[in-house]
Coordinates of C-alpha atoms in Angstrom, one line a residue:
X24 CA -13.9 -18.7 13.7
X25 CA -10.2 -17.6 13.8
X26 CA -9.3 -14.6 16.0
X27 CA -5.9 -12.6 15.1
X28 CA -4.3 -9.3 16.6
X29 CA -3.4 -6.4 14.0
X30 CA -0.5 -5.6 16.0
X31 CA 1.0 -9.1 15.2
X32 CA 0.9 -8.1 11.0
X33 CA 3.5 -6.6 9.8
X34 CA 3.7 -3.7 7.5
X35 CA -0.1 -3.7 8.4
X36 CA -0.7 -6.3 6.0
X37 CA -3.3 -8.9 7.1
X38 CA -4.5 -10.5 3.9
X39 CA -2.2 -11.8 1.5
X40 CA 0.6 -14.7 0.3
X41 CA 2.2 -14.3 3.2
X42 CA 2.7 -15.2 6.9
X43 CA 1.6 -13.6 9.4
X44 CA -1.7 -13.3 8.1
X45 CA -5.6 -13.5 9.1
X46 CA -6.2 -15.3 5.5
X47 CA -3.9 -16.3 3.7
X48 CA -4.2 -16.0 -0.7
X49 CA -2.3 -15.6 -3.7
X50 CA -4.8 -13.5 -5.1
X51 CA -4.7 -10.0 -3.5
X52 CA -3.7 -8.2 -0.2
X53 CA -4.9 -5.8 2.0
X54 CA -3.4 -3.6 4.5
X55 CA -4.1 -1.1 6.6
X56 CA -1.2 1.8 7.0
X57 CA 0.0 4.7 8.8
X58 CA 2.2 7.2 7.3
X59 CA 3.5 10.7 9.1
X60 CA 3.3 14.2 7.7
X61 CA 6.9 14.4 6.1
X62 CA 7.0 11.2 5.5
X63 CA 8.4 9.6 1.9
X64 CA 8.1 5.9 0.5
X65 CA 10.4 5.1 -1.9
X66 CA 10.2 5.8 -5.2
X67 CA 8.8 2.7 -6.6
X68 CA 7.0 0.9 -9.3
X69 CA 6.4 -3.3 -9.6
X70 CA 5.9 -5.4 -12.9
X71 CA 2.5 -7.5 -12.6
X72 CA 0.3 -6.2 -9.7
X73 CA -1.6 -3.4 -9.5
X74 CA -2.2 -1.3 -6.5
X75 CA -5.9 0.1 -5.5
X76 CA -5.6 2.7 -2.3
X77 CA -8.2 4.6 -0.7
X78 CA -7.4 7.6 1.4
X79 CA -9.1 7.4 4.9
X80 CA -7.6 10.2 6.3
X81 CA -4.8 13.1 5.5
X82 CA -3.1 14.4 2.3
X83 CA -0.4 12.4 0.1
X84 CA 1.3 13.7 -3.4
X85 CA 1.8 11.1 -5.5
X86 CA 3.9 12.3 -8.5
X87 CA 2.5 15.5 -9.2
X88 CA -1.1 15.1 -8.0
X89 CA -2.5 15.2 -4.3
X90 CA -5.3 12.9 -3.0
X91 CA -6.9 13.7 0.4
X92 CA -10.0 11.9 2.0
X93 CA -12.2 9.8 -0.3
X94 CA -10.0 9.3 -3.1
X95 CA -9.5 6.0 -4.6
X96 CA -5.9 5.7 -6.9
X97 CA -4.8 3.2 -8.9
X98 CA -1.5 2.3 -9.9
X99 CA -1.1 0.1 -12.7
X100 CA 1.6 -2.5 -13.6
X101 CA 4.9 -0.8 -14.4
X102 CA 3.9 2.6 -13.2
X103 CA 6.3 4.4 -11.1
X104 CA 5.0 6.2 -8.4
X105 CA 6.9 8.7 -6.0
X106 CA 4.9 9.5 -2.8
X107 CA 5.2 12.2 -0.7
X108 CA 2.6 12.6 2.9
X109 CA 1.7 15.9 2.8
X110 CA -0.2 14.7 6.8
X111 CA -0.7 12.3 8.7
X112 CA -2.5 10.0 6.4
X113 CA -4.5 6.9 6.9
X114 CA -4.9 4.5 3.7
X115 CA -6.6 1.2 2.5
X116 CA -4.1 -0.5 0.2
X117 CA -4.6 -3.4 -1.8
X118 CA -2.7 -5.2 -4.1
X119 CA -3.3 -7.9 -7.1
X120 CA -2.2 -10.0 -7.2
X121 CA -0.2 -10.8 -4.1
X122 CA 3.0 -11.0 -5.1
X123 CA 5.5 -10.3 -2.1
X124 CA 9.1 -9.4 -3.9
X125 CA 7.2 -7.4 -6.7
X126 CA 8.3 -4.1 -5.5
X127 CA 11.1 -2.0 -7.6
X128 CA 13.2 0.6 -6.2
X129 CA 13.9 3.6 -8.3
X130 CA 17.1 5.7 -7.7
X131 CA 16.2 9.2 -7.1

């Protein structure tokens, strides 16, 4: 048995291509993430993975559509997404396959 600290992740990514991590794979990753009430990722898409996230807590607008407690989105492939946090929101993301410089930044 291997024993890890979340603290020591970064970006709260602890599955994944990449190091630190509790198990490393090229297949998918997993984090868990904070974000504040106000605040904005970038406005983003990426080429080949695809990104699942479940909403543990809070409110986020992604695009034009909101997504509190419970909800699942996917983004596909290619899909530009623009996220806003509506409150402090908890999510489950995970990405596949786990590719590290797949993320593209769109110019708002």
């Amino acid at each position: 048995m291997k024993k890890y600290r979340f603290e020591q992740m970064k970006g709260g990514y602890y599955i994944g291509n990449f190091e630190p991590s509790a198990f490393k794979t090229e297949d998918f990753e997993v984090a868990y993430v904070k974000h504040a009430k106000g605040d904005e990722w970038v406005k983003h898409y990426h080429n080949k993975l695809t990104e699942i996230n479940l909403v543990l807590s809070g409110k986020v607008r992604i695009n034009d559509e909101i997504f509190v407690k419970g909800d699942i989105f996917v983004v596909e492939p290619k899909e530009t997404v623009d996220p806003l946090f509506l409150e402090n929101t908890e999510l489950i993301v995970t990405k596949t396959p786990s590719i590290t410089d797949d993320k593209i930044i769109v110019q708002r």
